[in-house]
CSV table of N, CA, C and O in Angstrom, one decimal:
chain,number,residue,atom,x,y,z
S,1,UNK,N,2.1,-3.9,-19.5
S,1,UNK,CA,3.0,-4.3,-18.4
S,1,UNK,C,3.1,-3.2,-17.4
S,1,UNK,O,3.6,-2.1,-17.7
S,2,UNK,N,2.8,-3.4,-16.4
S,2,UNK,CA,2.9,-2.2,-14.9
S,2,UNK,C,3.9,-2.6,-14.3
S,2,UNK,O,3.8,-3.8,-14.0
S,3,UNK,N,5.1,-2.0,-13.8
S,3,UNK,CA,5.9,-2.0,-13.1
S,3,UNK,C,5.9,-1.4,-11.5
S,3,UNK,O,6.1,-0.2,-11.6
S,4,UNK,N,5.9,-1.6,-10.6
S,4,UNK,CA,6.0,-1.0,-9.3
S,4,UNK,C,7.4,-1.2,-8.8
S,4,UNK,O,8.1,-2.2,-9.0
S,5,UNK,N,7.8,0.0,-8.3
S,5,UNK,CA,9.4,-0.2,-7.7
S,5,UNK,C,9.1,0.8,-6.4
S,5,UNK,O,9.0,2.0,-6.7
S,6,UNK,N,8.9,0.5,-5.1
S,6,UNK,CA,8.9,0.8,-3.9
S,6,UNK,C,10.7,1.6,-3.5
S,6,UNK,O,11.7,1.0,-3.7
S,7,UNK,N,10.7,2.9,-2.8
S,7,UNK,CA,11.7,3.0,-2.6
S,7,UNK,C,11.3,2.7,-0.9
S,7,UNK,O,10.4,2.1,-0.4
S,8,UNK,N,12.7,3.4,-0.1
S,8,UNK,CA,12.7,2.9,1.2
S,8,UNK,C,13.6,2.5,1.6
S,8,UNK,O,13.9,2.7,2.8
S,9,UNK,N,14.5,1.6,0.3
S,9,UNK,CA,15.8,1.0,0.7
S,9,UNK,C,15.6,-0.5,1.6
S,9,UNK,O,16.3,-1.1,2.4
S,10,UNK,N,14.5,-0.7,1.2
S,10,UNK,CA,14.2,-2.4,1.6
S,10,UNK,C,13.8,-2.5,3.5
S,10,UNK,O,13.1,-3.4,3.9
S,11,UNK,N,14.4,-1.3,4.4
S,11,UNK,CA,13.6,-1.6,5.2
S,11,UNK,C,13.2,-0.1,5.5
S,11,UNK,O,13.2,0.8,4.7
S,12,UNK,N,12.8,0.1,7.0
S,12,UNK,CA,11.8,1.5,7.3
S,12,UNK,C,12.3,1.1,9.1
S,12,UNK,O,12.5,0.0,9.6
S,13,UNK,N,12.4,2.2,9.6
S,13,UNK,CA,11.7,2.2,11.1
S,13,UNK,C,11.2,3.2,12.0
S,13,UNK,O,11.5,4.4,11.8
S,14,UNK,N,10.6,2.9,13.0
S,14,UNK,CA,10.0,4.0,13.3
S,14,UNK,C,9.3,3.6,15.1
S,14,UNK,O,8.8,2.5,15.4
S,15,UNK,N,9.6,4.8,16.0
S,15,UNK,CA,9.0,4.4,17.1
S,15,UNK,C,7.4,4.2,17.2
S,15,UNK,O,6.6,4.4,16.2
S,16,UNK,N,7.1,3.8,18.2
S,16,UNK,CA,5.1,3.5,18.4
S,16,UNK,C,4.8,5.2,18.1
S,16,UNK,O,5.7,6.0,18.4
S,17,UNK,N,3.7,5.4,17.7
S,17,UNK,CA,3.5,7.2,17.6
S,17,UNK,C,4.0,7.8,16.4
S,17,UNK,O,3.4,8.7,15.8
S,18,UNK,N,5.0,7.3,16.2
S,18,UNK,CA,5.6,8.2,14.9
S,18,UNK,C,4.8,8.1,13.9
S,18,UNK,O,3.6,7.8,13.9
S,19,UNK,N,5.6,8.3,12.7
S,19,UNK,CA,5.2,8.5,11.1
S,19,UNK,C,6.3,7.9,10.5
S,19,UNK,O,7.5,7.7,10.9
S,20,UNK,N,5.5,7.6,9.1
S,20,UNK,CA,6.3,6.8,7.9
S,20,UNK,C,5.5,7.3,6.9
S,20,UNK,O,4.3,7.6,7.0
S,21,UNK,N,6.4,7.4,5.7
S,21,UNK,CA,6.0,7.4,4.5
S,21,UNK,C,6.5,6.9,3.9
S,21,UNK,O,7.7,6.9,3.8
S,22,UNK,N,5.4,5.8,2.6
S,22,UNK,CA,6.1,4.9,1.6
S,22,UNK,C,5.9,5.5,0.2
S,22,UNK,O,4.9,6.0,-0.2
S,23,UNK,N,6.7,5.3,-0.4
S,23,UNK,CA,6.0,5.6,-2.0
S,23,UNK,C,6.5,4.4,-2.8
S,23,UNK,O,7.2,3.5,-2.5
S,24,UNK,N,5.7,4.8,-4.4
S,24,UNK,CA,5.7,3.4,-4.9
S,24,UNK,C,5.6,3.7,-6.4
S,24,UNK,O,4.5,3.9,-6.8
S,25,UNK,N,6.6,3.7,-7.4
S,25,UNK,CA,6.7,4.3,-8.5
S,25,UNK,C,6.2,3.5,-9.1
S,25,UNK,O,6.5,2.3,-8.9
S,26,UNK,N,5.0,4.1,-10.3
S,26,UNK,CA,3.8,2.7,-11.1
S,26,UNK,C,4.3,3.3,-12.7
S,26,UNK,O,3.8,4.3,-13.1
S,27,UNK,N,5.5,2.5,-13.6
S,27,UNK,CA,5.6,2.9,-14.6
S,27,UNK,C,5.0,1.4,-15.7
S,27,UNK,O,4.1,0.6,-15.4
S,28,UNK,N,5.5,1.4,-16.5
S,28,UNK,CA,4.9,1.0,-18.0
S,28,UNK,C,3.4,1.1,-18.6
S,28,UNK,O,3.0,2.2,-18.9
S,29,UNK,N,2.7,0.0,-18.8
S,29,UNK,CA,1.3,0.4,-19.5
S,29,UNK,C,0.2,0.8,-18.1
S,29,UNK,O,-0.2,0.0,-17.3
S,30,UNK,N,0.0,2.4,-18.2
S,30,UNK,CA,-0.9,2.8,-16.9
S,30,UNK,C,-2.2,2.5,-17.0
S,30,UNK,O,-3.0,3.4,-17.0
S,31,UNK,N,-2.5,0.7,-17.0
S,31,UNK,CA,-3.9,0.8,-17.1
S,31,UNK,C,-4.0,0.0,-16.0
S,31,UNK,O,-3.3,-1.0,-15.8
S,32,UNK,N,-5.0,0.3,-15.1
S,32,UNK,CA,-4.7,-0.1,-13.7
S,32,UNK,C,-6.7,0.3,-13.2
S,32,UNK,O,-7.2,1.3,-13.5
S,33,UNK,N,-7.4,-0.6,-12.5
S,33,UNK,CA,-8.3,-0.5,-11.8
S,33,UNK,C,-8.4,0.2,-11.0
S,33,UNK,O,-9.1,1.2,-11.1
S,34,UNK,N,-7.2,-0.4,-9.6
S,34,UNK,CA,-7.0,-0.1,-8.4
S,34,UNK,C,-5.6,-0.4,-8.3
S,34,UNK,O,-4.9,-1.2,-8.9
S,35,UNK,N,-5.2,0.5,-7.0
S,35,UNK,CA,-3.9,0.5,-6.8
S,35,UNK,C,-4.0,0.4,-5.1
S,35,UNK,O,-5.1,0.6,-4.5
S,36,UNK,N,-2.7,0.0,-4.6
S,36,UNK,CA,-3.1,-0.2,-3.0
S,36,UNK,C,-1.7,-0.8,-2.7
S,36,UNK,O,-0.8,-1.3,-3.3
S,37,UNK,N,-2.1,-0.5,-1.4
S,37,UNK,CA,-0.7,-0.9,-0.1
S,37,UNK,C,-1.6,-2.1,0.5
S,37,UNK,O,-2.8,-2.3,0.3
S,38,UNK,N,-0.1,-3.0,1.4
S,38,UNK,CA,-0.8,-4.2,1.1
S,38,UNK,C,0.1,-4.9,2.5
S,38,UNK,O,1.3,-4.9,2.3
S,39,UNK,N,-0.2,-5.3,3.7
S,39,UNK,CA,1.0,-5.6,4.7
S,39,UNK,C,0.6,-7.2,5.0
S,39,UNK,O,-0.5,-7.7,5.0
S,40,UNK,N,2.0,-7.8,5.4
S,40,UNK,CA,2.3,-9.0,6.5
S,40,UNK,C,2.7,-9.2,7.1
S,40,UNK,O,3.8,-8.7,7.1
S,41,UNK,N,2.5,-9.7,8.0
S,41,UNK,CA,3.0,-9.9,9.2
S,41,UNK,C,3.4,-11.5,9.2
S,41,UNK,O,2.5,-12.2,8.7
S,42,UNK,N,4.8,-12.4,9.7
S,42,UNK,CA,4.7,-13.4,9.6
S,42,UNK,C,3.8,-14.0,10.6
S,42,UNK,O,3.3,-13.7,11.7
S,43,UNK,N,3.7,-15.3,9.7
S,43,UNK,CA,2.6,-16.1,10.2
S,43,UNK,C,1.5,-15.4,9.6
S,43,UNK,O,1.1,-15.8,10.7
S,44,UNK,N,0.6,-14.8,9.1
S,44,UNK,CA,-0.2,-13.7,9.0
S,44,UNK,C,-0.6,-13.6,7.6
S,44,UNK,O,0.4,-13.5,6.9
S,45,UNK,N,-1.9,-13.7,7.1
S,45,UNK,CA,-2.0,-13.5,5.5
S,45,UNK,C,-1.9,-12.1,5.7
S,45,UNK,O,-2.1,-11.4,6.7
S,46,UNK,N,-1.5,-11.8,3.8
S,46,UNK,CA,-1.2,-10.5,3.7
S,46,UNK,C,-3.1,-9.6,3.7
S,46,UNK,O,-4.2,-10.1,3.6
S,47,UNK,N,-2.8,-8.6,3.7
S,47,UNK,CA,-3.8,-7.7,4.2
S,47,UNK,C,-4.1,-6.6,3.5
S,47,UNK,O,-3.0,-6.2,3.0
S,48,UNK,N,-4.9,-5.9,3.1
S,48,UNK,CA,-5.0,-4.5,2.8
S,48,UNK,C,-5.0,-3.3,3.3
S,48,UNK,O,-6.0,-3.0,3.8
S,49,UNK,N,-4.3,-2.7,3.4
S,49,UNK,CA,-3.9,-1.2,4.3
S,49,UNK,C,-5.0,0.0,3.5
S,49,UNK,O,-5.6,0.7,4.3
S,50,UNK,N,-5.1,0.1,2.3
S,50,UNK,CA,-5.2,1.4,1.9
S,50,UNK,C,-5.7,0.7,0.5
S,50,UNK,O,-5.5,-0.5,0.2
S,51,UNK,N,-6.3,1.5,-0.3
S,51,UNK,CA,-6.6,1.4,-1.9
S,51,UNK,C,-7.3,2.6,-2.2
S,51,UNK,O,-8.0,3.3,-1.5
S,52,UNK,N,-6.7,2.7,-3.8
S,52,UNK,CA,-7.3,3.7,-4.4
S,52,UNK,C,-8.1,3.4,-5.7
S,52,UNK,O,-7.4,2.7,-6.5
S,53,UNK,N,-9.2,3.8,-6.2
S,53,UNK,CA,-9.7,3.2,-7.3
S,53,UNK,C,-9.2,4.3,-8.9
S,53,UNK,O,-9.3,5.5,-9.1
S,54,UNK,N,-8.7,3.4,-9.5
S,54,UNK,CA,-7.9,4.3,-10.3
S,54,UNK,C,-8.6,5.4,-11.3
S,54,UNK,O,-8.0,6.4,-11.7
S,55,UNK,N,-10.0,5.1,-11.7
S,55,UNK,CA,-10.8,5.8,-12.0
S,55,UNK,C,-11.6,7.0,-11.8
S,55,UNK,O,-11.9,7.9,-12.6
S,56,UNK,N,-11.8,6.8,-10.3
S,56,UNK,CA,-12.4,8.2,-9.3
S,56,UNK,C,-12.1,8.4,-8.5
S,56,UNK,O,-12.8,9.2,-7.9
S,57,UNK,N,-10.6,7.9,-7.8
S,57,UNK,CA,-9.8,8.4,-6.7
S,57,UNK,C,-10.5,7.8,-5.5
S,57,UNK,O,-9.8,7.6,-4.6
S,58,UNK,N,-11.6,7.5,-5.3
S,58,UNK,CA,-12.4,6.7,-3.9
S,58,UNK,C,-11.5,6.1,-3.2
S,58,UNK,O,-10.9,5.2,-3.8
S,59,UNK,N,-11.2,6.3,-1.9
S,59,UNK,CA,-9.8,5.5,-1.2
S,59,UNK,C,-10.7,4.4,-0.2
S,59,UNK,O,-12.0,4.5,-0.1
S,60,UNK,N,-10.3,3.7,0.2
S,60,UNK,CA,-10.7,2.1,1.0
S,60,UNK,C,-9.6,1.9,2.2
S,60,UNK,O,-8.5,1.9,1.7
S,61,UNK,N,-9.6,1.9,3.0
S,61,UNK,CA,-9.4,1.3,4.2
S,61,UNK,C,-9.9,0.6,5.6
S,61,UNK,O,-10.8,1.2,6.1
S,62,UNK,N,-9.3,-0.3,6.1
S,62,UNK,CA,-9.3,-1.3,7.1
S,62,UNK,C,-9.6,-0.5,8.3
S,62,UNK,O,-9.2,0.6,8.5
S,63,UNK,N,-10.1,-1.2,9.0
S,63,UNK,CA,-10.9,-0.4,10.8
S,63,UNK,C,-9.4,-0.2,10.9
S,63,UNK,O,-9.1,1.0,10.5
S,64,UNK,N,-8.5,-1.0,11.2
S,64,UNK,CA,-7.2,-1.1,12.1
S,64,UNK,C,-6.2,0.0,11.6
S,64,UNK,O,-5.2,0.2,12.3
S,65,UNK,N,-6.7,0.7,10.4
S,65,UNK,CA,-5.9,1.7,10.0
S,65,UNK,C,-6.3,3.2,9.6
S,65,UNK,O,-5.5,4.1,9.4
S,66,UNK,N,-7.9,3.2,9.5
S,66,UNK,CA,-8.3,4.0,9.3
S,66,UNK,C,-8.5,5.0,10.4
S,66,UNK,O,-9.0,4.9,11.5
S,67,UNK,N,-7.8,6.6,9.6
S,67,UNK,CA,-8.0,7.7,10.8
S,67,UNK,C,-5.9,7.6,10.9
S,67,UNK,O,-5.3,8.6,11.2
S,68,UNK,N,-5.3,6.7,10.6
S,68,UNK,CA,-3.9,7.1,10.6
S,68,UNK,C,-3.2,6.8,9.2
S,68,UNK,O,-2.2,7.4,9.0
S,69,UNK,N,-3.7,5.9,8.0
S,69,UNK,CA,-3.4,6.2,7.0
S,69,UNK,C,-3.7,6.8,5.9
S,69,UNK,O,-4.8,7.3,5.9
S,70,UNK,N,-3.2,7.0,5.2
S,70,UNK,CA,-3.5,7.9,4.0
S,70,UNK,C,-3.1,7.6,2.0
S,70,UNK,O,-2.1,8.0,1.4
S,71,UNK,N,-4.0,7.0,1.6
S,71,UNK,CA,-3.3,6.9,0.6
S,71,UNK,C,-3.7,7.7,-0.5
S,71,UNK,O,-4.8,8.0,-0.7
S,72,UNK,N,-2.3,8.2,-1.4
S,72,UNK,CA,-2.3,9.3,-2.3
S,72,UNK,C,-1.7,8.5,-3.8
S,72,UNK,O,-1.2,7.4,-4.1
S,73,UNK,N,-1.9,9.6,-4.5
S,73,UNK,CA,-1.2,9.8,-6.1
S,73,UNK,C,-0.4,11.0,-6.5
S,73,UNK,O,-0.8,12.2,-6.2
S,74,UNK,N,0.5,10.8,-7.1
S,74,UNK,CA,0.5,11.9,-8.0
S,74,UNK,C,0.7,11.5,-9.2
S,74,UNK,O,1.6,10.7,-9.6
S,75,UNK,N,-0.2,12.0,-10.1
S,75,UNK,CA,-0.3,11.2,-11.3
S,75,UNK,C,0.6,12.1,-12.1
S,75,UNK,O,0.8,11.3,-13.1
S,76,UNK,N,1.3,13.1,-12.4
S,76,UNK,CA,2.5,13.5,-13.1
S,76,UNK,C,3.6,13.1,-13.0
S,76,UNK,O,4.4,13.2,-13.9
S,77,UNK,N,3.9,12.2,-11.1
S,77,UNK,CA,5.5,11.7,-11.0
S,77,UNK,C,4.7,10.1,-10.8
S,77,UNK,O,5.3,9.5,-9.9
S,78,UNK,N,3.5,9.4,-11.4
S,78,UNK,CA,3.5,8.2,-11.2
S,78,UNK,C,3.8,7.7,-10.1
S,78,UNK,O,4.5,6.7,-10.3
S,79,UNK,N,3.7,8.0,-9.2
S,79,UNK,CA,3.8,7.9,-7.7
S,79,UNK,C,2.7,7.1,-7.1
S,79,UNK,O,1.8,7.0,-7.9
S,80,UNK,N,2.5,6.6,-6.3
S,80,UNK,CA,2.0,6.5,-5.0
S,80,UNK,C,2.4,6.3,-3.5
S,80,UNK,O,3.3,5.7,-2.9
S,81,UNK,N,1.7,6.8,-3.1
S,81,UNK,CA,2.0,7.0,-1.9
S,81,UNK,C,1.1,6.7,-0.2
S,81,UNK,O,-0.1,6.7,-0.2
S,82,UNK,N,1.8,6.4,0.7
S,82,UNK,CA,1.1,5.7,1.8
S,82,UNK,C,1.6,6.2,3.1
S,82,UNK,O,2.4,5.6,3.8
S,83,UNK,N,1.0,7.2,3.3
S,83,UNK,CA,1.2,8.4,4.7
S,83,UNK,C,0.8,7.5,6.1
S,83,UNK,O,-0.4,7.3,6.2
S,84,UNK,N,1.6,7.0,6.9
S,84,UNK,CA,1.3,6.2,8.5
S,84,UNK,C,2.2,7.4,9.6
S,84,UNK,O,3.4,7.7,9.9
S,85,UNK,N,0.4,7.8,10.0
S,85,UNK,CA,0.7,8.2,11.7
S,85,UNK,C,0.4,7.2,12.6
S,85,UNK,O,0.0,6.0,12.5
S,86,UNK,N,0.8,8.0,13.5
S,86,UNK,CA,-0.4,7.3,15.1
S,86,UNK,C,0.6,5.6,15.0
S,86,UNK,O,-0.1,4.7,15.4
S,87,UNK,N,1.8,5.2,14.6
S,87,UNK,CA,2.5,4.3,14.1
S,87,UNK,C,2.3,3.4,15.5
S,87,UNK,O,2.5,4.0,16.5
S,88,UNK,N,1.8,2.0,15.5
S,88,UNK,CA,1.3,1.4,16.3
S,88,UNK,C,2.6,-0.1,16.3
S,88,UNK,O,2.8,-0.5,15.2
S,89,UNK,N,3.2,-0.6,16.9
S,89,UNK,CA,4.0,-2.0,16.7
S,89,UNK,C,3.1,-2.9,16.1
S,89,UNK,O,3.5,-3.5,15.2
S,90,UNK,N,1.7,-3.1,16.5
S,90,UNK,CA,1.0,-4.3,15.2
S,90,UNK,C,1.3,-3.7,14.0
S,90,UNK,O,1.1,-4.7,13.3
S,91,UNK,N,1.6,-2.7,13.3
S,91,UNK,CA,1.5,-2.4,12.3
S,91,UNK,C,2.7,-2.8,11.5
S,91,UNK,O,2.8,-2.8,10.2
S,92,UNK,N,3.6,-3.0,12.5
S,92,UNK,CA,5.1,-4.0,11.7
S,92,UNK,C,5.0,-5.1,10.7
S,92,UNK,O,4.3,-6.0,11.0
S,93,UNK,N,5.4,-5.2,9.8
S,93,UNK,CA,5.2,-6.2,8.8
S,93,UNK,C,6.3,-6.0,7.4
S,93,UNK,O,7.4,-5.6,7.4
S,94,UNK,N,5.4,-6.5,6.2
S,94,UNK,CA,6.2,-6.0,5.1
S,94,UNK,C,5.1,-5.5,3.8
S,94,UNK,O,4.4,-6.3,3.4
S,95,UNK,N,5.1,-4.7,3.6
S,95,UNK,CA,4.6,-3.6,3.2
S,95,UNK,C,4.9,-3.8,1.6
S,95,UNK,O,6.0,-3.8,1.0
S,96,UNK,N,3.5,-3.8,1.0
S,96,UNK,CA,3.7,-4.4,-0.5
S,96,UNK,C,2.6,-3.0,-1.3
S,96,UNK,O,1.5,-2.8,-0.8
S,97,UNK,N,3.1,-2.3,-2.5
S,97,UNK,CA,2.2,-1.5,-3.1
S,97,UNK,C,2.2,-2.4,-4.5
S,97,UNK,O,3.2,-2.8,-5.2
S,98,UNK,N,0.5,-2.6,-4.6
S,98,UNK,CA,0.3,-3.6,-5.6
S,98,UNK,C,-0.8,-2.6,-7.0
S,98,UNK,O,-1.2,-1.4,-6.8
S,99,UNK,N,-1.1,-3.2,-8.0
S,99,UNK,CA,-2.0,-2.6,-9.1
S,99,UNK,C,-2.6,-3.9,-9.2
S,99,UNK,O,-2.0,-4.9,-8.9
S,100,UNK,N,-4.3,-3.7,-9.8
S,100,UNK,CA,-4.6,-4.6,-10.3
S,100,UNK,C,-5.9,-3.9,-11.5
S,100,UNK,O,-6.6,-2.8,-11.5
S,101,UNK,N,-5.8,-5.2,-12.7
S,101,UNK,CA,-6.1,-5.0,-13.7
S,101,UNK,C,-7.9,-5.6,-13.7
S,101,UNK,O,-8.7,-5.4,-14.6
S,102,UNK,N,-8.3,-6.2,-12.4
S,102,UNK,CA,-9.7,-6.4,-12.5
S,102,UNK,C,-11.0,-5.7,-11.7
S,102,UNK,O,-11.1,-4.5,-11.5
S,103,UNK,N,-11.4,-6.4,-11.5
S,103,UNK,CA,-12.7,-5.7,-11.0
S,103,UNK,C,-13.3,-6.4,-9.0
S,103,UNK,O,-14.0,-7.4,-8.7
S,104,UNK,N,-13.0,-5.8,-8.6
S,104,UNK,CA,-13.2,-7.1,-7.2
S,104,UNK,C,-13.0,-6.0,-6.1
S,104,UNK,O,-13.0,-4.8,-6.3
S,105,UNK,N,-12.7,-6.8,-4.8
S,105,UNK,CA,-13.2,-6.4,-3.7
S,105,UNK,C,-11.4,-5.4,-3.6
S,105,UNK,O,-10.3,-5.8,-4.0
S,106,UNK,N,-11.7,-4.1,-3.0
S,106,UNK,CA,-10.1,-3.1,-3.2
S,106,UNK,C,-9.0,-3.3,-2.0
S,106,UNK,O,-8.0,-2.6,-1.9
S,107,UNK,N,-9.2,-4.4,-1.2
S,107,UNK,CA,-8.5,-4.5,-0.1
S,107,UNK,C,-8.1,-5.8,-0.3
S,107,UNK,O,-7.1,-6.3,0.2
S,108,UNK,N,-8.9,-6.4,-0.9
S,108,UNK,CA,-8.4,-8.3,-0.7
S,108,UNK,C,-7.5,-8.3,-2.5
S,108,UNK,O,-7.8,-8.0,-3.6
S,109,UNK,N,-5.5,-9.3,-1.6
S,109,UNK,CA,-4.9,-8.9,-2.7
S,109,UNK,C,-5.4,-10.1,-3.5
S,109,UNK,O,-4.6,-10.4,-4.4
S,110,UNK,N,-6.3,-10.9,-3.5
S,110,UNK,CA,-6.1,-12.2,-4.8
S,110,UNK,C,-6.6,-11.1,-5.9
S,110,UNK,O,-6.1,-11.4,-7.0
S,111,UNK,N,-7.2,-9.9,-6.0
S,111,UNK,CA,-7.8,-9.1,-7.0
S,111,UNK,C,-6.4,-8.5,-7.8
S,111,UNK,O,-6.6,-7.6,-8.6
S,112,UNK,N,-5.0,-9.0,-7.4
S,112,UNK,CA,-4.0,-7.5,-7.8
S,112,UNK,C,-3.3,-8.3,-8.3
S,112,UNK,O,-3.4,-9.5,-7.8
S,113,UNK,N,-2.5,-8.2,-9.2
S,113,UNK,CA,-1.7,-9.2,-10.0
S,113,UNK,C,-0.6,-8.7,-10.3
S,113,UNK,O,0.0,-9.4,-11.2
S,114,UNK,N,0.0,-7.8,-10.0
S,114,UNK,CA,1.2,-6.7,-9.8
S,114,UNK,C,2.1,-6.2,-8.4
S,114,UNK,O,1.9,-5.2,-7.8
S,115,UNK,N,3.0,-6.9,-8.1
S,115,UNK,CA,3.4,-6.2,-6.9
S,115,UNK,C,4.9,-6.1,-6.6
S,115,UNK,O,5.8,-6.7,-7.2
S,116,UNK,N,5.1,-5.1,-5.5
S,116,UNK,CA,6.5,-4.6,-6.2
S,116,UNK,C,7.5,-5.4,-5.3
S,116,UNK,O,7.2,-6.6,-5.2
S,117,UNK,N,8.8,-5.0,-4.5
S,117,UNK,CA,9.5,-6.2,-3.9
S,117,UNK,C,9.2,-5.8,-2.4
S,117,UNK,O,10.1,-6.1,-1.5
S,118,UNK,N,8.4,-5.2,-2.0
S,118,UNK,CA,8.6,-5.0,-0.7
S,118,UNK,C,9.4,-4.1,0.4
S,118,UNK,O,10.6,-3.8,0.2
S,119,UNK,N,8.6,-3.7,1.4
S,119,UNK,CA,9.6,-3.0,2.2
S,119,UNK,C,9.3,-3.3,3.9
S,119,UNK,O,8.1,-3.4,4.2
S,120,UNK,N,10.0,-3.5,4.7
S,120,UNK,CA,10.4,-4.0,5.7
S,120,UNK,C,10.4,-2.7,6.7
S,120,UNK,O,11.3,-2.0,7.1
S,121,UNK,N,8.5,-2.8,7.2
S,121,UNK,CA,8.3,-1.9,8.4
S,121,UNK,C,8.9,-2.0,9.7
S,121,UNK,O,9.4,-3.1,9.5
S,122,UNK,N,9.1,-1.9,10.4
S,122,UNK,CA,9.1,-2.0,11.3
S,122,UNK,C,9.2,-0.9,12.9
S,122,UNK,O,9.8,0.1,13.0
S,123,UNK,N,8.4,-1.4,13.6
S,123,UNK,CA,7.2,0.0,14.7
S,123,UNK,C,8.0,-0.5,16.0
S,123,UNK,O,7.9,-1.7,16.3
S,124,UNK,N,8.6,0.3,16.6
S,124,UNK,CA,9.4,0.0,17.6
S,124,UNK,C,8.5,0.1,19.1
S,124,UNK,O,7.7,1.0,19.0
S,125,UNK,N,8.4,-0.5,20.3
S,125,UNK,CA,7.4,0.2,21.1
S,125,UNK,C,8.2,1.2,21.8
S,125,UNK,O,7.6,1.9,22.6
């Protein structure tokens, strides 16, 4: 059983330009594929921001994010983490760090079957 609990305090904000950082505590059975940040926007299927393969650390990201995000581990405080510069207002949404237990494409979430409650970006212009 994998647990994710997102801190943040349910929302976030931040001017266009700025920075955010999310993290995402992954406790119970650590057996995990891939791990990954995950956004929506309403009206909007959700998306993949970031992925890490849990095996060889290989990270995955989207044209629309890549070069401003960053995603990390720390595997001693079970952590993860999701570093946003260059913070753009499309990038507003709600912000999901997910695990998944199979084998599939690292950005599309039907592959993740774990996800935590969310956090509430929002990129001011």
């Amino acid at each position: 059983q994998v647990e994710l609990v997102e801190s943040g305090g349910g929302s976030v904000q931040a001017q266009a330009g700025g920075s955010l950082r999310l993290s995402c505590v992954v406790s119970g059975v650590i057996y995990t594929t891939a791990i990954g940040w995950f956004r929506q926007a309403p009206g909007k299927e959700r998306e993949g921001v970031a992925a890490i393969i849990s095996g060889t650390g290989v990270t995955y990201y989207p044209d629309s994010v890549k070069g401003r995000f960053t995603i990390s581990r720390n595997n001693a405080k079970n952590t993860l983490y999701l570093q946003m510069n260059s913070l753009k207002p499309e990038d507003t949404g709600m912000y999901y760090c997910a695990a998944s237990r199979t084998y599939g494409s690292p950005l599309s979430a039907r592959f993740y079957s774990t996800w935590d409650q969310g956090t509430q970006v929002t990129v001011s212009s």
